[in-house]
PDB file of C-alpha atoms and ligand atoms in Angstrom:
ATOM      1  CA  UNK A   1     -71.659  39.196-126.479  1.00 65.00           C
ATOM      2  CA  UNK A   2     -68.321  40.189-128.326  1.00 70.00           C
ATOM      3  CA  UNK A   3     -66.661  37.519-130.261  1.00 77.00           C
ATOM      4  CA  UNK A   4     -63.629  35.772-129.198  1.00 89.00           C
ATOM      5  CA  UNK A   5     -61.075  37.383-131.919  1.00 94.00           C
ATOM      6  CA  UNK A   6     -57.895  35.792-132.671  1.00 96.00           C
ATOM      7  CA  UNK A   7     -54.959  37.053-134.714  1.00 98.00           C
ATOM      8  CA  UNK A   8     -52.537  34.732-136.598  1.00 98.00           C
ATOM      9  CA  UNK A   9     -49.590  35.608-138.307  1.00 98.00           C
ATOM     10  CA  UNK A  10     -47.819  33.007-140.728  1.00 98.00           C
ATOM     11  CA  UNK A  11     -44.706  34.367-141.959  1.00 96.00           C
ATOM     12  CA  UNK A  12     -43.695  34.643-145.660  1.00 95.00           C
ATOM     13  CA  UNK A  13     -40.479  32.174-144.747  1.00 94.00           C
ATOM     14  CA  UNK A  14     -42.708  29.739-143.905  1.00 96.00           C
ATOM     15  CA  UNK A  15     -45.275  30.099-147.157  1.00 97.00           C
ATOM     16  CA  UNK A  16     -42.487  30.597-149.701  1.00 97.00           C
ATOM     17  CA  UNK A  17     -39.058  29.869-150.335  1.00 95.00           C
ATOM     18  CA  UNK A  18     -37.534  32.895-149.128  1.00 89.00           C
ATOM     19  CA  UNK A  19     -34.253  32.510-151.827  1.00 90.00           C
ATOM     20  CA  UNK A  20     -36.599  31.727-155.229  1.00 93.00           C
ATOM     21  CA  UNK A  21     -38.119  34.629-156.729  1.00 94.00           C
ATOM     22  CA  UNK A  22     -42.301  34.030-155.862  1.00 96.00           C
ATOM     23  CA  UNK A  23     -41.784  30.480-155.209  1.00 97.00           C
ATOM     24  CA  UNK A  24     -44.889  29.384-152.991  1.00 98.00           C
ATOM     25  CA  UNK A  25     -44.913  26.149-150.582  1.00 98.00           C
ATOM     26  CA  UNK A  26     -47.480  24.579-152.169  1.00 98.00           C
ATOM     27  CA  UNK A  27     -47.948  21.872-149.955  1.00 98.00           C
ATOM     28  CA  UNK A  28     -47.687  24.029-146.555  1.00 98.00           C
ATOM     29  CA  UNK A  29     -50.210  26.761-147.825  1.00 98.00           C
ATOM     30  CA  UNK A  30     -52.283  24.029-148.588  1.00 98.00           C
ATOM     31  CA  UNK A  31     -51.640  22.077-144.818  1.00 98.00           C
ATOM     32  CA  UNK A  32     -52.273  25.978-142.956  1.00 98.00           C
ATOM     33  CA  UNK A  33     -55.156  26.586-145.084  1.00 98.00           C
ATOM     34  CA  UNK A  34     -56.939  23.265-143.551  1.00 97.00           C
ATOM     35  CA  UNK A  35     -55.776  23.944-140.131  1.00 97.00           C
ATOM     36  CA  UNK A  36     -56.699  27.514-140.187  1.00 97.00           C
ATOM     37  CA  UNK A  37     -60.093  26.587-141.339  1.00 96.00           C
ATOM     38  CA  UNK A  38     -60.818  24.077-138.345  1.00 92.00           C
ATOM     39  CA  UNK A  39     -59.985  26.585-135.849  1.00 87.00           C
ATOM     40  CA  UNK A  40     -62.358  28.242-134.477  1.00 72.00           C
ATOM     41  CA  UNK A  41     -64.245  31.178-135.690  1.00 72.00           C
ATOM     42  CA  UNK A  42     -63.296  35.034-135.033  1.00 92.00           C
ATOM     43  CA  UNK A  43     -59.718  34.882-136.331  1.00 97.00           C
ATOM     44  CA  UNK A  44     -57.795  37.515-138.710  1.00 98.00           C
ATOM     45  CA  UNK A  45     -55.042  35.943-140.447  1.00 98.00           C
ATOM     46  CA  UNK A  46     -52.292  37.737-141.633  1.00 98.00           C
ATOM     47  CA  UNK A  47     -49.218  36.908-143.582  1.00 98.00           C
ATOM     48  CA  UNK A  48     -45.721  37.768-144.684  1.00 96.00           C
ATOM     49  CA  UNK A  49     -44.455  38.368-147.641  1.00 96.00           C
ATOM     50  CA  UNK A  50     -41.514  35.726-148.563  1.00 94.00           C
ATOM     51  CA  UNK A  51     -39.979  35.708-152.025  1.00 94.00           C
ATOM     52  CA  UNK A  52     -43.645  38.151-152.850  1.00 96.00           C
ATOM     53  CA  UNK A  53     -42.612  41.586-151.764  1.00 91.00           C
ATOM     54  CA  UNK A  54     -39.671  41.664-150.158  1.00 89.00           C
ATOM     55  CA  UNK A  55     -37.861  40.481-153.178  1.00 91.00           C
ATOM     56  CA  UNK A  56     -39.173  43.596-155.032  1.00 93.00           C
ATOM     57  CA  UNK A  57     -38.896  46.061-152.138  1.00 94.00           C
ATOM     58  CA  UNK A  58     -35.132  45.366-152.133  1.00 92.00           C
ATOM     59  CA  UNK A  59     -34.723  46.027-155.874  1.00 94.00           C
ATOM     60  CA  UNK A  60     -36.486  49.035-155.699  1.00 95.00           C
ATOM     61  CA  UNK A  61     -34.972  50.328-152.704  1.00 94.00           C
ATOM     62  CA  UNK A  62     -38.732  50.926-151.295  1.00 94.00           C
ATOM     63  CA  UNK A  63     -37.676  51.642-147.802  1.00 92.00           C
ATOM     64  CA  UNK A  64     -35.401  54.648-148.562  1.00 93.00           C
ATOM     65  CA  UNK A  65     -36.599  56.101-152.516  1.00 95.00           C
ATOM     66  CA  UNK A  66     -40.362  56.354-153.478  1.00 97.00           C
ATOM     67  CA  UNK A  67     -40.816  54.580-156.561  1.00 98.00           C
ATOM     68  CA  UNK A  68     -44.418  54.479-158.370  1.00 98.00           C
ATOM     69  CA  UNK A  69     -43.521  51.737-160.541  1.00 98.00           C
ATOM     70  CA  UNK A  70     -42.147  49.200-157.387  1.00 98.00           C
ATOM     71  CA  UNK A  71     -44.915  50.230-155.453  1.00 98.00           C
ATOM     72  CA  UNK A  72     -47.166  48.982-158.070  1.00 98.00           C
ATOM     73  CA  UNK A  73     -44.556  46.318-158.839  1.00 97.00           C
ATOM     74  CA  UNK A  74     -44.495  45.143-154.567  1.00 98.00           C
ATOM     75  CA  UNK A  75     -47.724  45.431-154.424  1.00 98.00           C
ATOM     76  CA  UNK A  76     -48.816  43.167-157.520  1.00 98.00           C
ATOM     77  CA  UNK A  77     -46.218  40.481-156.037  1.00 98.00           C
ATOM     78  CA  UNK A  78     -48.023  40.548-152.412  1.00 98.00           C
ATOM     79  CA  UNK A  79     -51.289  40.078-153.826  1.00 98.00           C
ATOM     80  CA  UNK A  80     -50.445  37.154-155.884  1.00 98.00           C
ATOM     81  CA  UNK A  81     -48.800  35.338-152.577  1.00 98.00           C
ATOM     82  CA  UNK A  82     -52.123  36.501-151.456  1.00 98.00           C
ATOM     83  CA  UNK A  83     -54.759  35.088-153.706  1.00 98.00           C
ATOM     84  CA  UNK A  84     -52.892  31.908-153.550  1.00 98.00           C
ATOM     85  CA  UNK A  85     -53.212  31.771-149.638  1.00 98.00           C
ATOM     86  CA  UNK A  86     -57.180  32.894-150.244  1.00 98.00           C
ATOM     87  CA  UNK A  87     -57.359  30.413-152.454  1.00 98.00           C
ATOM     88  CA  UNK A  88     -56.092  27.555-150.405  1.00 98.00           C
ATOM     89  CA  UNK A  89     -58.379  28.629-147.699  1.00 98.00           C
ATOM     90  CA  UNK A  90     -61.125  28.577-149.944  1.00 98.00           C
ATOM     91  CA  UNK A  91     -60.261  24.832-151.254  1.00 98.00           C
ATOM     92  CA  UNK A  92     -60.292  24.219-147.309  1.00 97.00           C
ATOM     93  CA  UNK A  93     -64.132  25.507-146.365  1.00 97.00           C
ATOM     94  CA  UNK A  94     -63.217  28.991-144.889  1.00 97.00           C
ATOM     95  CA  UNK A  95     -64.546  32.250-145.883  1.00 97.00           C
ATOM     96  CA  UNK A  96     -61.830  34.345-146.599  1.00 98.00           C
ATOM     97  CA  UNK A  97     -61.386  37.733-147.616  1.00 98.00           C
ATOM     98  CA  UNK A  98     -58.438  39.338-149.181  1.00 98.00           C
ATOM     99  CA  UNK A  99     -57.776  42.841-147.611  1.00 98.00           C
ATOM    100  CA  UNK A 100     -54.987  44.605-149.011  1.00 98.00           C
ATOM    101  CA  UNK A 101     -52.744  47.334-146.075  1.00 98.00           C
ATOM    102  CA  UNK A 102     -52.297  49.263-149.237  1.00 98.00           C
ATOM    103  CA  UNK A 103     -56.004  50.617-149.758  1.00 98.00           C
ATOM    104  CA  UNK A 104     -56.665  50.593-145.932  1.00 98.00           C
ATOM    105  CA  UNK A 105     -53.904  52.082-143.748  1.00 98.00           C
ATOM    106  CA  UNK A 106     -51.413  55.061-143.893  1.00 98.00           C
ATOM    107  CA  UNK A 107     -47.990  55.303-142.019  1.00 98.00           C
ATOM    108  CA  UNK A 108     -45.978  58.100-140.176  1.00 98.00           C
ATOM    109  CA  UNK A 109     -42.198  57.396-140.441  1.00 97.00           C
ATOM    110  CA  UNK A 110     -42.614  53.871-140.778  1.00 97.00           C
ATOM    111  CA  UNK A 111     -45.521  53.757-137.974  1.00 98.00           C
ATOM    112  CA  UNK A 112     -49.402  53.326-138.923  1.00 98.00           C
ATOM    113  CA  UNK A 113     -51.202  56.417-137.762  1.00 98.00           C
ATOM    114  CA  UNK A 114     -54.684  54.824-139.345  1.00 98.00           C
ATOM    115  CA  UNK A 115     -56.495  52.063-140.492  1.00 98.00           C
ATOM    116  CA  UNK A 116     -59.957  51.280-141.432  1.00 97.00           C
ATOM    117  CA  UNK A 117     -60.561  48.355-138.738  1.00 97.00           C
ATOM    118  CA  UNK A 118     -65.030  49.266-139.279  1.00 97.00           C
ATOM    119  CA  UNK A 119     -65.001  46.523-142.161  1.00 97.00           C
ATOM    120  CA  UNK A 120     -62.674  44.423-140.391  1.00 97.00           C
ATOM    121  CA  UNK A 121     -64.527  44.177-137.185  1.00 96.00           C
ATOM    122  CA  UNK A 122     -67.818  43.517-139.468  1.00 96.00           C
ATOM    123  CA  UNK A 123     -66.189  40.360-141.310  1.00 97.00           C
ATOM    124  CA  UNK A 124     -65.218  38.880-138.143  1.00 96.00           C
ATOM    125  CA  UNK A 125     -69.076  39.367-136.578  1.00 94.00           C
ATOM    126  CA  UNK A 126     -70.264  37.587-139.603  1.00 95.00           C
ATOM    127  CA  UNK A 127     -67.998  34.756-139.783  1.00 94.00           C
ATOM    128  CA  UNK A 128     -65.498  35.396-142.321  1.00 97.00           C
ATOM    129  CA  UNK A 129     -61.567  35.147-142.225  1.00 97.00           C
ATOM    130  CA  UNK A 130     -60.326  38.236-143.177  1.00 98.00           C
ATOM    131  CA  UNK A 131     -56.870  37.872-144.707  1.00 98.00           C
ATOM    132  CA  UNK A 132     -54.162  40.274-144.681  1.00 98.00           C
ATOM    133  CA  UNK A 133     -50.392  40.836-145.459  1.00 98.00           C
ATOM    134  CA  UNK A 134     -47.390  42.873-145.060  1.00 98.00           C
ATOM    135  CA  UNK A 135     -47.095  45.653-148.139  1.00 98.00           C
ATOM    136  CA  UNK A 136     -46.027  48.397-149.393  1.00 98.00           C
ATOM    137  CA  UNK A 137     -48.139  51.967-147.691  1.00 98.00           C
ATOM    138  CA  UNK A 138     -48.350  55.185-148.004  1.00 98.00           C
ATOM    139  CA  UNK A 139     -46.540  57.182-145.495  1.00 98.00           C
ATOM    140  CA  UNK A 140     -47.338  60.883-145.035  1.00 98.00           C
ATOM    141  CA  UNK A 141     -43.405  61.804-144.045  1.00 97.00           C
ATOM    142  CA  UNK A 142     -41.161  58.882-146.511  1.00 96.00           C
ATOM    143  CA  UNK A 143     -44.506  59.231-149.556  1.00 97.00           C
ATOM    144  CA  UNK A 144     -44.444  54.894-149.215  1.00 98.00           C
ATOM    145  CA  UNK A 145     -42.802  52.729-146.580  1.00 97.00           C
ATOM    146  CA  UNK A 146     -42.755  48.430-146.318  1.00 96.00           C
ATOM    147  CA  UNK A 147     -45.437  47.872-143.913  1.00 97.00           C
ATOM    148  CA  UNK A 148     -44.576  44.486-142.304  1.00 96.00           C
ATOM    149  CA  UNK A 149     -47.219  42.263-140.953  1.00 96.00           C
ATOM    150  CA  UNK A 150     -45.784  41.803-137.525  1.00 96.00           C
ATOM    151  CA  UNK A 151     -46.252  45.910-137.118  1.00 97.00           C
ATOM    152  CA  UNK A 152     -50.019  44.896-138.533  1.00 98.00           C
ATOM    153  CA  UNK A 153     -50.848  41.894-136.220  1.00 98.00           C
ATOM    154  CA  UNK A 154     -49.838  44.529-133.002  1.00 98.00           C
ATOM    155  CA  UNK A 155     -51.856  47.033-134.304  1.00 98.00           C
ATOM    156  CA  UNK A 156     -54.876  44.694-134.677  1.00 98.00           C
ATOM    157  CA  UNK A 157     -54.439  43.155-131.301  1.00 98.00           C
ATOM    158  CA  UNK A 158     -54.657  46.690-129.937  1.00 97.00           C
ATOM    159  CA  UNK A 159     -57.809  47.767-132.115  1.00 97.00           C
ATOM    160  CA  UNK A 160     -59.437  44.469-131.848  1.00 96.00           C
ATOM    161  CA  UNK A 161     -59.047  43.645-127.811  1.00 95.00           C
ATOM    162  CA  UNK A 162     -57.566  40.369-129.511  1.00 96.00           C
ATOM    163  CA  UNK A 163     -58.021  37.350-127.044  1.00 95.00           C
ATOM    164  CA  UNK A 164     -54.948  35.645-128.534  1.00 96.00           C
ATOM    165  CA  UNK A 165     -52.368  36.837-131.026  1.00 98.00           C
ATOM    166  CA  UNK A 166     -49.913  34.066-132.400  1.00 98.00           C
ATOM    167  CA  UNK A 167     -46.820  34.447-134.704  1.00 98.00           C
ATOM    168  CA  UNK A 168     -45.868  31.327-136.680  1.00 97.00           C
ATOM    169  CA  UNK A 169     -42.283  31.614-138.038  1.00 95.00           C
ATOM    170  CA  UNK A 170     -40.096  28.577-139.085  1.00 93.00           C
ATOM    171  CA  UNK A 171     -38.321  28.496-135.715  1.00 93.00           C
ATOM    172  CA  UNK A 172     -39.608  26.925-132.597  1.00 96.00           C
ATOM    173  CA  UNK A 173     -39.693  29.754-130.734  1.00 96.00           C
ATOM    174  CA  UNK A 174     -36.863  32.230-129.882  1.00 95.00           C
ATOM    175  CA  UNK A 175     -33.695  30.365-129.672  1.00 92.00           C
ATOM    176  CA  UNK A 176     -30.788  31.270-127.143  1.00 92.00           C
ATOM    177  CA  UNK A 177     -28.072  29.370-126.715  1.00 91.00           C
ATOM    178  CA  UNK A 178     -29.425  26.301-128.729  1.00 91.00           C
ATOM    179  CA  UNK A 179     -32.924  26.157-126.881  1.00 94.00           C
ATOM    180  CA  UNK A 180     -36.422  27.504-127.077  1.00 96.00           C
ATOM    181  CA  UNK A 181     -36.990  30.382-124.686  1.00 96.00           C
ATOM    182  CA  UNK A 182     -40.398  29.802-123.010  1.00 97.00           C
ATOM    183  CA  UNK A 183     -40.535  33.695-121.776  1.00 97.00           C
ATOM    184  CA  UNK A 184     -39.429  37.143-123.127  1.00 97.00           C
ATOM    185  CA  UNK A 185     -40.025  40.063-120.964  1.00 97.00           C
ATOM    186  CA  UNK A 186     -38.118  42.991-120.999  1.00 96.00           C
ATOM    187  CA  UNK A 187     -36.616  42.111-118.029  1.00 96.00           C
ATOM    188  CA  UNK A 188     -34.478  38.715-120.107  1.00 95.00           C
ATOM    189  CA  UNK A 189     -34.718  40.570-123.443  1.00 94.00           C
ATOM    190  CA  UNK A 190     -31.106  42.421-123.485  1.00 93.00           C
ATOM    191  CA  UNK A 191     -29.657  38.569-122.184  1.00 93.00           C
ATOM    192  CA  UNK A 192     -30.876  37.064-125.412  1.00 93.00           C
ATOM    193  CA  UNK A 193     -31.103  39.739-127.816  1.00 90.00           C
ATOM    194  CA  UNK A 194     -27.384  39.599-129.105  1.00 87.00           C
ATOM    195  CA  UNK A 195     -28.255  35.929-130.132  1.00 85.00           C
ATOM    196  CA  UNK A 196     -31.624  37.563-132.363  1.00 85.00           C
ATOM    197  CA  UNK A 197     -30.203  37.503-136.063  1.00 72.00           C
ATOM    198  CA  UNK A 198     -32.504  38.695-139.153  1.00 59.00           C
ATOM    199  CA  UNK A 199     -34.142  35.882-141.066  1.00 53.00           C
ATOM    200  CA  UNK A 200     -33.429  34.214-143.713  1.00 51.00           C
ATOM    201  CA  UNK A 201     -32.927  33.714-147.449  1.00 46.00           C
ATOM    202  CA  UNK A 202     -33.758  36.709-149.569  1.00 48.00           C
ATOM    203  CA  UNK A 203     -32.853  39.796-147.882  1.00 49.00           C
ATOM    204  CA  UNK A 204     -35.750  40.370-145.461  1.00 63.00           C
ATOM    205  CA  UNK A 205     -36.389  44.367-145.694  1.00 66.00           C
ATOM    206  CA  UNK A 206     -38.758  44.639-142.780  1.00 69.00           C
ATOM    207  CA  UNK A 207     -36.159  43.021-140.100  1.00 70.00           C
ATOM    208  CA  UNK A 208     -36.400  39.241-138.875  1.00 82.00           C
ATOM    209  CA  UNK A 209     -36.797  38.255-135.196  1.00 89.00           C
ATOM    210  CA  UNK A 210     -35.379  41.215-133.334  1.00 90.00           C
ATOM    211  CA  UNK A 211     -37.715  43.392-135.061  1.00 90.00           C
ATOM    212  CA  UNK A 212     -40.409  41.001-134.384  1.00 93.00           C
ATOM    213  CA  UNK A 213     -39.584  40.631-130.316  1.00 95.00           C
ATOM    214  CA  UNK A 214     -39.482  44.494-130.342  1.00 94.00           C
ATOM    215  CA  UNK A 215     -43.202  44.847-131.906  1.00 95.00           C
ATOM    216  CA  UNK A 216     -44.334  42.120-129.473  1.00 97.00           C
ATOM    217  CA  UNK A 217     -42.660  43.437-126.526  1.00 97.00           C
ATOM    218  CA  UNK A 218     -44.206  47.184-126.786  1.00 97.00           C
ATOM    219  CA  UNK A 219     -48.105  44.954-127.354  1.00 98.00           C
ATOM    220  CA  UNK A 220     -46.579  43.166-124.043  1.00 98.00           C
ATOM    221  CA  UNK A 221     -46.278  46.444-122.335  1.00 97.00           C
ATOM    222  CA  UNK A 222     -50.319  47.151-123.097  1.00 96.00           C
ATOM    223  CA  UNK A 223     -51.559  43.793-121.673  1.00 96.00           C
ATOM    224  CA  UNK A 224     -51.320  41.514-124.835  1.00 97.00           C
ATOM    225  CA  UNK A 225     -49.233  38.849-124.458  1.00 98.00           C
ATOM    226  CA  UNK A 226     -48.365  36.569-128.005  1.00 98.00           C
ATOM    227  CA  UNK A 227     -46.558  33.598-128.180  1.00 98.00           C
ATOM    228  CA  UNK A 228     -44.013  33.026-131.394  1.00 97.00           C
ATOM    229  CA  UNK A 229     -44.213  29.182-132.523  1.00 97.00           C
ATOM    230  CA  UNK A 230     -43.037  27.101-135.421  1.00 97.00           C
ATOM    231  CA  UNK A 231     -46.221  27.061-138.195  1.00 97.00           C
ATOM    232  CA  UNK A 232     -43.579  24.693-139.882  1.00 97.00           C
ATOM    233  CA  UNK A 233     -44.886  21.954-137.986  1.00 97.00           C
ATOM    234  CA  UNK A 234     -48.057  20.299-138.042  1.00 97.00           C
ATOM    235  CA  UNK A 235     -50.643  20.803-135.776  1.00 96.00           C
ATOM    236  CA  UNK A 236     -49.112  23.963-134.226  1.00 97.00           C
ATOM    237  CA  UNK A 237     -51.593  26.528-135.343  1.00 97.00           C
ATOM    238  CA  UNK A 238     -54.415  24.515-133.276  1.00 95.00           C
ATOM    239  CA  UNK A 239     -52.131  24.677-129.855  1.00 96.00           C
ATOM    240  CA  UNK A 240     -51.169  28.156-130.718  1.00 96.00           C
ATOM    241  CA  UNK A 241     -54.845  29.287-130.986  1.00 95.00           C
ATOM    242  CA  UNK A 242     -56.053  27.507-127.817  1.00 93.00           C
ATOM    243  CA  UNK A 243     -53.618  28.993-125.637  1.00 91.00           C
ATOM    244  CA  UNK A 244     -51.166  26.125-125.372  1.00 95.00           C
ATOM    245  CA  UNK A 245     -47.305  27.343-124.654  1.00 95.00           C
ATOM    246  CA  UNK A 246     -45.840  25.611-128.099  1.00 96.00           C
ATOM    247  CA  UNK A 247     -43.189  28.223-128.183  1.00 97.00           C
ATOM    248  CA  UNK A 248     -41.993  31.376-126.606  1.00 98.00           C
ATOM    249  CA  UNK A 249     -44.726  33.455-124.853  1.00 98.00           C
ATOM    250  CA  UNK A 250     -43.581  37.277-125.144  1.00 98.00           C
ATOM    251  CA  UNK A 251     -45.187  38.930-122.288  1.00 97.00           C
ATOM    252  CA  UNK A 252     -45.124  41.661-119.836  1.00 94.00           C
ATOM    253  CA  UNK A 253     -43.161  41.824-116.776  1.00 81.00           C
ATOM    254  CA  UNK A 254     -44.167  40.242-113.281  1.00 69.00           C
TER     255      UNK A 254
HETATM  256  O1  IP8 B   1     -42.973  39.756-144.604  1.00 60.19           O
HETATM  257  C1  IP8 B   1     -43.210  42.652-145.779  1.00 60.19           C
HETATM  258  O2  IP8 B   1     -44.040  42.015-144.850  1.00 60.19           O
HETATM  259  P1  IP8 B   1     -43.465  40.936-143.832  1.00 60.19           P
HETATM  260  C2  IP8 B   1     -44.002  43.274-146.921  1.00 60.19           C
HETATM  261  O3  IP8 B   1     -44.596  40.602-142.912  1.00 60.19           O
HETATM  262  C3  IP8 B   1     -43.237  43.561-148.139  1.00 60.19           C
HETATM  263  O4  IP8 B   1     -42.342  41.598-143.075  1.00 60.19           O
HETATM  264  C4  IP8 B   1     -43.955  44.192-149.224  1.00 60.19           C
HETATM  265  C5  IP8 B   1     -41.971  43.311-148.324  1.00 60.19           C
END
């Protein structure tokens, strides 16, 4: 019998202070790592980039020049926001397993056209967390595009048949008007996008919420519903997992 599989994204605004150059949340890695390692098993965790990546990416202009030296630069920055998460998760009894985009998937324009999901699927079977992040990519049209991890946690769910996919950001959900909006189909989507701002701190190269609502609206449209909750808050990662409604489910039309 195939393994429940799960798919978590934590976003780099919620593991880093987005306006400090590499400046890690010490003290929230450390709370995720210990929730993510009581959840339950067959989960792929993901994660942004922060003040690691996009930092760099801007600098170098990543998303419009190709630059060997900031790809190595973006790169090196998104691994070390990586080993500390691995880290953490170690310190809290999971298995992890760093797996950098870089060395395992390749973009079109922007979009991935392939990724090696054989090892993936194989870490998962044998009960370990495989742990991934946005990054810089090879693209065969731009030479190297940012690769965000919301574009990575869709193309998972798809590969993976995930069961649940989750998106902890540092908001409770998608805010309109002041208030958490349970639902997002395409059907409410043009009401509340106007309200859908980028993120914030640092400049965030790979788009904020509208970008993320997009990505999760076209997994919507296959089957996959996700739900985008605040990993800010304690305990959340648990509800999210199980299914709970702790923030706004994006889903397909009725
Ligand atoms: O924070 C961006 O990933 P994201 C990756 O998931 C880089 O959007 C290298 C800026």
């Amino acid at each position: 019998m195939r393994k429940m599989v799960g798919i978590l994204k934590i976003g780099g605004g919620v593991l880093t202070d987005k306006t400090k150059l590499e400046s890690p949340r010490m003290e929230t890695i450390e709370r995720i790592a210990a929730e993510v390692a009581s959840s339950s098993s067959g989960l792929v965790l993901v994660h942004g980039a922060g003040s690691f990546g996009h930092i760099h990416a801007d600098k170098y202009d990543l998303r419009e020049k190709f630059d060997p030296e900031g790809i190595l630069e973006t790169h090196r920055s998104v691994v070390r926001l990586n080993e500390i998460v691995v880290e953490a998760l170690c310190r809290a009894g999971a298995h992890p397993v760093p797996v950098h985009p870089l060395s395992c998937a390749l973009l079109q324009d922007g979009r991935i056209e392939d990724m090696n999901i054989g090892p993936l699927t194989e870490m998962i079977e044998r009960g370990l967390l495989p742990v991934l992040h946005g990054d810089v990519v090879m693209d065969r049209a731009r030479g190297a595009d940012i690769l965000s991890g919301d574009q990575i946690i869709t193309h998972l769910a798809r590969s993976l048949g995930a069961d649940v996919v989750a998106l902890g950001t540092r908001e409770d959900g998608v805010i309109y008007g002041g208030e958490v909006v349970s639902r997002v189909t395409r059907e409410n989507y043009h009401r509340i996008e106007p309200e859908l701002g980028g993120s914030r701190g640092v400049d965030d190269v790979t788009g904020g919420m509208r970008m993320k609502v997009m990505e999760l609206l076209d997994l919507a449209d296959d089957g996959i519903p996700s739900l985008i909750f605040n990993a800010g808050k304690k305990g959340m990662i648990e509800k999210a997992l199980e299914g709970e409604l702790v923030g706004t489910l994006v889903e397909g039309s009725s």
